[in-house]
């Protein structure tokens, strides 16, 4: 297996990947509200071959496979722990046309023109060389093939931004071009995809409710365990207490519910 994104491979095969695999249902609860708009943007048909980039525990891969019952969906990720969870959940749910491969999408040897659509739910923000990575994805799409992905938007002015502001300065790994926010600027995204050879690039902001936990303390425990927060702010009781206080205003209807914001990007080969 060829890997050029070695730092991310180490993270996703260590604590970060294990946390996501162990809490896959929690991460899905945070992100599921965006699923419909992503899959609709990909316009997956019954016979389509779909590539899921940074598939994690395979939730979107399985949903894409169900939309293409006469096609197939392939999920690719760096993380062995998450792929093990993906295969287990896929077998449990009985989705025979969903498959998984471990690999770095920037250099993975996808067959040329093998896919009708490529999708990703928050899995494309960590490429070492995003132009090269999207160029490799473009090569894997047939002529006219569709790309649709969600990337984290800037937290400024959002509920999550309010939480981060309450616990101190946002970590650079959360806000800069080297981490989760690396694809949050539409102009940067367009420049990357143009350089990778895509056409008809569009970006728009979308919103969804995100469920972070049963109550403020439960949500704080979960958010404090998220890799960028844990790495940059530590793992002490003071942090959890601060997050708990920040989450409390968002408790309603038996859960902590934040209005989430994401960037939906579409393009064609």
Tab-separated table of C-alpha atoms in Angstrom:
chain	number	residue	atom	x	y	z
A	1	UNK	CA	0.000	0.000	0.000
A	2	UNK	CA	1.428	3.367	-1.081
A	3	UNK	CA	1.113	6.180	1.473
A	4	UNK	CA	2.431	9.711	1.095
A	5	UNK	CA	0.301	11.267	3.831
A	6	UNK	CA	2.307	9.602	6.586
A	7	UNK	CA	1.342	11.953	9.428
A	8	UNK	CA	-2.356	11.356	8.823
A	9	UNK	CA	-1.791	7.612	8.419
A	10	UNK	CA	-0.175	7.571	11.850
A	11	UNK	CA	-3.027	9.538	13.422
A	12	UNK	CA	-5.837	7.542	11.833
A	13	UNK	CA	-4.209	4.232	12.723
A	14	UNK	CA	-3.630	5.433	16.290
A	15	UNK	CA	-5.790	7.296	18.768
A	16	UNK	CA	-7.798	9.286	16.209
A	17	UNK	CA	-8.892	6.277	14.190
A	18	UNK	CA	-9.607	4.194	17.276
A	19	UNK	CA	-11.760	6.985	18.756
A	20	UNK	CA	-13.794	7.250	15.551
A	21	UNK	CA	-14.173	3.471	15.284
A	22	UNK	CA	-15.208	3.132	18.930
A	23	UNK	CA	-17.651	6.048	18.682
A	24	UNK	CA	-18.829	5.626	15.090
A	25	UNK	CA	-22.455	5.971	16.114
A	26	UNK	CA	-21.706	9.261	17.881
A	27	UNK	CA	-19.885	10.736	14.891
A	28	UNK	CA	-22.727	9.608	12.638
A	29	UNK	CA	-25.246	11.315	14.952
A	30	UNK	CA	-23.267	14.539	14.566
A	31	UNK	CA	-23.060	14.275	10.775
A	32	UNK	CA	-26.160	12.363	9.599
A	33	UNK	CA	-28.207	15.505	9.069
A	34	UNK	CA	-26.040	16.308	6.038
A	35	UNK	CA	-26.370	12.899	4.375
A	36	UNK	CA	-29.401	13.625	2.202
A	37	UNK	CA	-28.029	16.781	0.622
A	38	UNK	CA	-24.697	15.064	-0.093
A	39	UNK	CA	-26.190	11.978	-1.715
A	40	UNK	CA	-28.710	14.015	-3.690
A	41	UNK	CA	-25.855	16.202	-4.988
A	42	UNK	CA	-24.044	13.059	-6.173
A	43	UNK	CA	-27.185	12.010	-8.126
A	44	UNK	CA	-26.438	8.314	-7.599
A	45	UNK	CA	-28.347	6.032	-9.952
A	46	UNK	CA	-29.262	2.366	-9.621
A	47	UNK	CA	-26.348	1.149	-11.757
A	48	UNK	CA	-23.685	3.607	-10.588
A	49	UNK	CA	-20.229	2.802	-9.321
A	50	UNK	CA	-19.489	5.087	-6.378
A	51	UNK	CA	-16.195	5.937	-4.671
A	52	UNK	CA	-16.384	7.102	-1.041
A	53	UNK	CA	-13.271	9.058	-0.030
A	54	UNK	CA	-12.183	8.940	3.618
A	55	UNK	CA	-15.057	6.556	4.250
A	56	UNK	CA	-14.322	5.988	7.938
A	57	UNK	CA	-16.735	3.433	9.366
A	58	UNK	CA	-18.556	3.215	6.061
A	59	UNK	CA	-21.913	4.842	6.764
A	60	UNK	CA	-21.980	6.852	3.538
A	61	UNK	CA	-20.546	3.907	1.585
A	62	UNK	CA	-23.484	1.782	2.705
A	63	UNK	CA	-26.031	4.495	1.912
A	64	UNK	CA	-24.495	5.018	-1.522
A	65	UNK	CA	-24.556	1.253	-2.151
A	66	UNK	CA	-28.256	1.142	-1.296
A	67	UNK	CA	-28.899	3.905	-3.820
A	68	UNK	CA	-27.040	1.844	-6.439
A	69	UNK	CA	-28.441	-1.672	-5.920
A	70	UNK	CA	-27.276	-2.776	-9.367
A	71	UNK	CA	-23.916	-1.027	-9.007
A	72	UNK	CA	-21.425	-0.911	-6.176
A	73	UNK	CA	-19.784	1.421	-3.704
A	74	UNK	CA	-16.124	1.341	-2.709
A	75	UNK	CA	-14.992	3.030	0.503
A	76	UNK	CA	-11.315	4.000	0.847
A	77	UNK	CA	-9.631	5.164	4.035
A	78	UNK	CA	-6.205	5.262	5.687
A	79	UNK	CA	-7.512	3.865	8.969
A	80	UNK	CA	-7.366	0.127	9.648
A	81	UNK	CA	-9.470	0.432	12.851
A	82	UNK	CA	-12.208	2.318	11.045
A	83	UNK	CA	-12.210	-0.048	8.069
A	84	UNK	CA	-12.506	-3.030	10.389
A	85	UNK	CA	-15.573	-1.376	11.899
A	86	UNK	CA	-16.893	-0.563	8.412
A	87	UNK	CA	-16.648	-4.177	7.271
A	88	UNK	CA	-18.293	-5.456	10.458
A	89	UNK	CA	-21.205	-2.999	10.210
A	90	UNK	CA	-21.639	-3.683	6.498
A	91	UNK	CA	-21.873	-7.422	7.107
A	92	UNK	CA	-24.287	-6.817	9.980
A	93	UNK	CA	-26.498	-4.592	7.828
A	94	UNK	CA	-26.397	-6.897	4.818
A	95	UNK	CA	-25.076	-4.546	2.122
A	96	UNK	CA	-23.299	-6.914	-0.282
A	97	UNK	CA	-22.394	-4.287	-2.900
A	98	UNK	CA	-20.373	-2.144	-0.466
A	99	UNK	CA	-16.638	-2.869	-0.352
A	100	UNK	CA	-13.655	-1.308	1.397
A	101	UNK	CA	-9.954	-0.831	0.715
A	102	UNK	CA	-7.230	0.671	2.863
A	103	UNK	CA	-5.306	3.319	0.997
A	104	UNK	CA	-4.179	6.903	0.578
A	105	UNK	CA	-6.552	8.444	-1.974
A	106	UNK	CA	-3.787	10.765	-3.141
A	107	UNK	CA	-1.826	7.876	-4.658
A	108	UNK	CA	-4.169	4.863	-4.495
A	109	UNK	CA	-4.076	2.907	-7.790
A	110	UNK	CA	-7.739	3.290	-8.708
A	111	UNK	CA	-8.583	1.894	-12.133
A	112	UNK	CA	-8.953	4.610	-14.769
A	113	UNK	CA	-12.519	5.840	-15.349
A	114	UNK	CA	-13.894	3.165	-13.031
A	115	UNK	CA	-16.467	5.260	-11.152
A	116	UNK	CA	-19.539	7.295	-12.019
A	117	UNK	CA	-19.434	9.363	-8.838
A	118	UNK	CA	-17.093	10.170	-5.973
A	119	UNK	CA	-18.445	11.346	-2.618
A	120	UNK	CA	-17.098	12.236	0.784
A	121	UNK	CA	-18.621	13.296	4.078
A	122	UNK	CA	-15.900	15.303	5.807
A	123	UNK	CA	-13.144	12.988	4.572
A	124	UNK	CA	-11.155	15.176	2.154
A	125	UNK	CA	-9.724	17.864	4.445
A	126	UNK	CA	-6.474	16.101	5.323
A	127	UNK	CA	-4.681	15.494	2.014
A	128	UNK	CA	-0.947	16.230	2.053
A	129	UNK	CA	-1.232	17.539	-1.521
A	130	UNK	CA	-4.897	18.229	-2.307
A	131	UNK	CA	-4.296	19.037	-5.986
A	132	UNK	CA	-2.550	15.703	-6.508
A	133	UNK	CA	-5.221	13.892	-4.501
A	134	UNK	CA	-8.142	15.328	-6.428
A	135	UNK	CA	-6.235	14.757	-9.646
A	136	UNK	CA	-6.036	11.073	-8.731
A	137	UNK	CA	-9.757	11.031	-7.949
A	138	UNK	CA	-10.502	12.724	-11.275
A	139	UNK	CA	-8.553	10.011	-13.081
A	140	UNK	CA	-10.744	7.394	-11.383
A	141	UNK	CA	-13.953	9.017	-12.632
A	142	UNK	CA	-15.411	8.420	-16.074
A	143	UNK	CA	-15.803	11.379	-18.404
A	144	UNK	CA	-18.677	13.442	-16.993
A	145	UNK	CA	-18.364	11.678	-13.642
A	146	UNK	CA	-19.590	13.575	-10.598
A	147	UNK	CA	-17.750	14.707	-7.479
A	148	UNK	CA	-19.724	15.763	-4.378
A	149	UNK	CA	-18.271	16.273	-0.940
A	150	UNK	CA	-18.888	17.967	2.377
A	151	UNK	CA	-16.144	19.886	4.135
A	152	UNK	CA	-16.197	21.626	7.464
A	153	UNK	CA	-17.096	25.304	7.180
A	154	UNK	CA	-15.635	28.055	9.309
A	155	UNK	CA	-17.079	27.839	12.833
A	156	UNK	CA	-17.303	31.643	13.068
A	157	UNK	CA	-20.849	32.639	13.983
A	158	UNK	CA	-22.041	29.043	14.380
A	159	UNK	CA	-23.173	27.111	17.446
A	160	UNK	CA	-19.923	25.144	17.440
A	161	UNK	CA	-18.031	28.423	17.167
A	162	UNK	CA	-19.856	29.612	20.270
A	163	UNK	CA	-18.722	26.487	22.107
A	164	UNK	CA	-15.111	26.893	20.983
A	165	UNK	CA	-15.118	30.580	21.947
A	166	UNK	CA	-16.236	29.648	25.445
A	167	UNK	CA	-13.366	27.219	26.016
A	168	UNK	CA	-10.566	29.452	24.758
A	169	UNK	CA	-8.751	30.181	21.481
A	170	UNK	CA	-9.592	27.702	18.758
A	171	UNK	CA	-6.665	25.335	18.069
A	172	UNK	CA	-4.673	26.046	14.915
A	173	UNK	CA	-5.279	22.443	13.839
A	174	UNK	CA	-9.002	23.176	13.854
A	175	UNK	CA	-8.884	26.534	12.097
A	176	UNK	CA	-5.960	26.523	9.645
A	177	UNK	CA	-5.221	25.032	6.230
A	178	UNK	CA	-3.542	21.969	7.734
A	179	UNK	CA	-6.525	20.391	9.475
A	180	UNK	CA	-10.324	20.061	9.476
A	181	UNK	CA	-10.846	23.600	8.133
A	182	UNK	CA	-8.442	23.220	5.206
A	183	UNK	CA	-11.322	23.129	2.684
A	184	UNK	CA	-13.539	25.739	4.324
A	185	UNK	CA	-12.680	28.599	1.928
A	186	UNK	CA	-14.699	28.309	-1.321
A	187	UNK	CA	-12.091	30.252	-3.298
A	188	UNK	CA	-9.365	27.853	-2.177
A	189	UNK	CA	-11.551	24.857	-2.987
A	190	UNK	CA	-12.247	26.169	-6.499
A	191	UNK	CA	-8.538	26.808	-7.082
A	192	UNK	CA	-7.640	23.273	-5.952
A	193	UNK	CA	-10.282	21.570	-8.089
A	194	UNK	CA	-9.517	23.739	-11.114
A	195	UNK	CA	-5.840	22.814	-10.804
A	196	UNK	CA	-6.822	19.127	-10.498
A	197	UNK	CA	-8.710	19.330	-13.793
A	198	UNK	CA	-12.338	19.413	-12.612
A	199	UNK	CA	-14.981	21.596	-14.253
A	200	UNK	CA	-18.341	23.058	-13.227
A	201	UNK	CA	-17.131	23.564	-9.661
A	202	UNK	CA	-19.740	24.947	-7.272
A	203	UNK	CA	-19.707	25.567	-3.526
A	204	UNK	CA	-22.591	26.380	-1.230
A	205	UNK	CA	-23.184	26.472	2.502
A	206	UNK	CA	-25.618	23.920	3.933
A	207	UNK	CA	-27.022	23.519	7.426
A	208	UNK	CA	-28.192	20.611	9.566
A	209	UNK	CA	-28.956	19.835	13.181
A	210	UNK	CA	-26.134	17.962	14.889
A	211	UNK	CA	-26.711	15.807	17.967
A	212	UNK	CA	-23.623	15.884	20.197
A	213	UNK	CA	-24.834	13.926	23.222
A	214	UNK	CA	-27.583	13.094	25.678
A	215	UNK	CA	-26.837	16.138	27.799
A	216	UNK	CA	-24.115	18.765	28.226
A	217	UNK	CA	-21.790	16.530	30.247
A	218	UNK	CA	-22.105	13.673	27.768
A	219	UNK	CA	-21.493	16.017	24.814
A	220	UNK	CA	-18.463	17.516	26.577
A	221	UNK	CA	-16.946	14.082	27.160
A	222	UNK	CA	-17.331	13.299	23.466
A	223	UNK	CA	-16.029	16.627	22.096
A	224	UNK	CA	-13.046	16.584	24.477
A	225	UNK	CA	-12.069	13.231	22.958
A	226	UNK	CA	-12.067	14.541	19.393
A	227	UNK	CA	-8.475	14.369	18.152
A	228	UNK	CA	-7.783	18.055	17.353
A	229	UNK	CA	-9.316	19.212	20.645
A	230	UNK	CA	-7.507	16.589	22.705
A	231	UNK	CA	-4.196	17.211	20.938
A	232	UNK	CA	-4.288	20.990	21.288
A	233	UNK	CA	-6.165	21.590	24.540
A	234	UNK	CA	-5.327	18.544	26.621
A	235	UNK	CA	-7.580	16.109	28.380
A	236	UNK	CA	-8.201	17.466	31.858
A	237	UNK	CA	-11.331	17.941	33.964
A	238	UNK	CA	-11.120	21.734	33.577
A	239	UNK	CA	-11.583	21.400	29.821
A	240	UNK	CA	-14.568	19.093	30.219
A	241	UNK	CA	-16.145	21.457	32.729
A	242	UNK	CA	-15.718	24.402	30.350
A	243	UNK	CA	-17.220	22.458	27.430
A	244	UNK	CA	-20.098	21.282	29.630
A	245	UNK	CA	-20.944	24.869	30.535
A	246	UNK	CA	-20.709	25.900	26.889
A	247	UNK	CA	-22.950	23.041	25.733
A	248	UNK	CA	-25.664	23.550	28.348
A	249	UNK	CA	-27.570	26.282	26.429
A	250	UNK	CA	-28.017	23.824	23.566
A	251	UNK	CA	-29.780	21.141	25.612
A	252	UNK	CA	-33.307	20.521	24.363
A	253	UNK	CA	-35.618	17.615	23.635
A	254	UNK	CA	-33.411	15.109	25.458
A	255	UNK	CA	-30.151	15.898	23.643
A	256	UNK	CA	-27.535	18.544	22.921
A	257	UNK	CA	-28.435	19.930	19.492
A	258	UNK	CA	-26.193	22.342	17.607
A	259	UNK	CA	-27.045	23.892	14.278
A	260	UNK	CA	-24.215	22.722	12.077
A	261	UNK	CA	-22.771	24.332	8.961
A	262	UNK	CA	-20.850	22.685	6.140
A	263	UNK	CA	-19.578	23.470	2.651
A	264	UNK	CA	-21.134	21.338	-0.071
A	265	UNK	CA	-18.896	21.115	-3.133
A	266	UNK	CA	-19.873	19.706	-6.540
A	267	UNK	CA	-17.809	19.280	-9.694
A	268	UNK	CA	-17.493	17.128	-12.814
A	269	UNK	CA	-14.689	15.427	-14.639
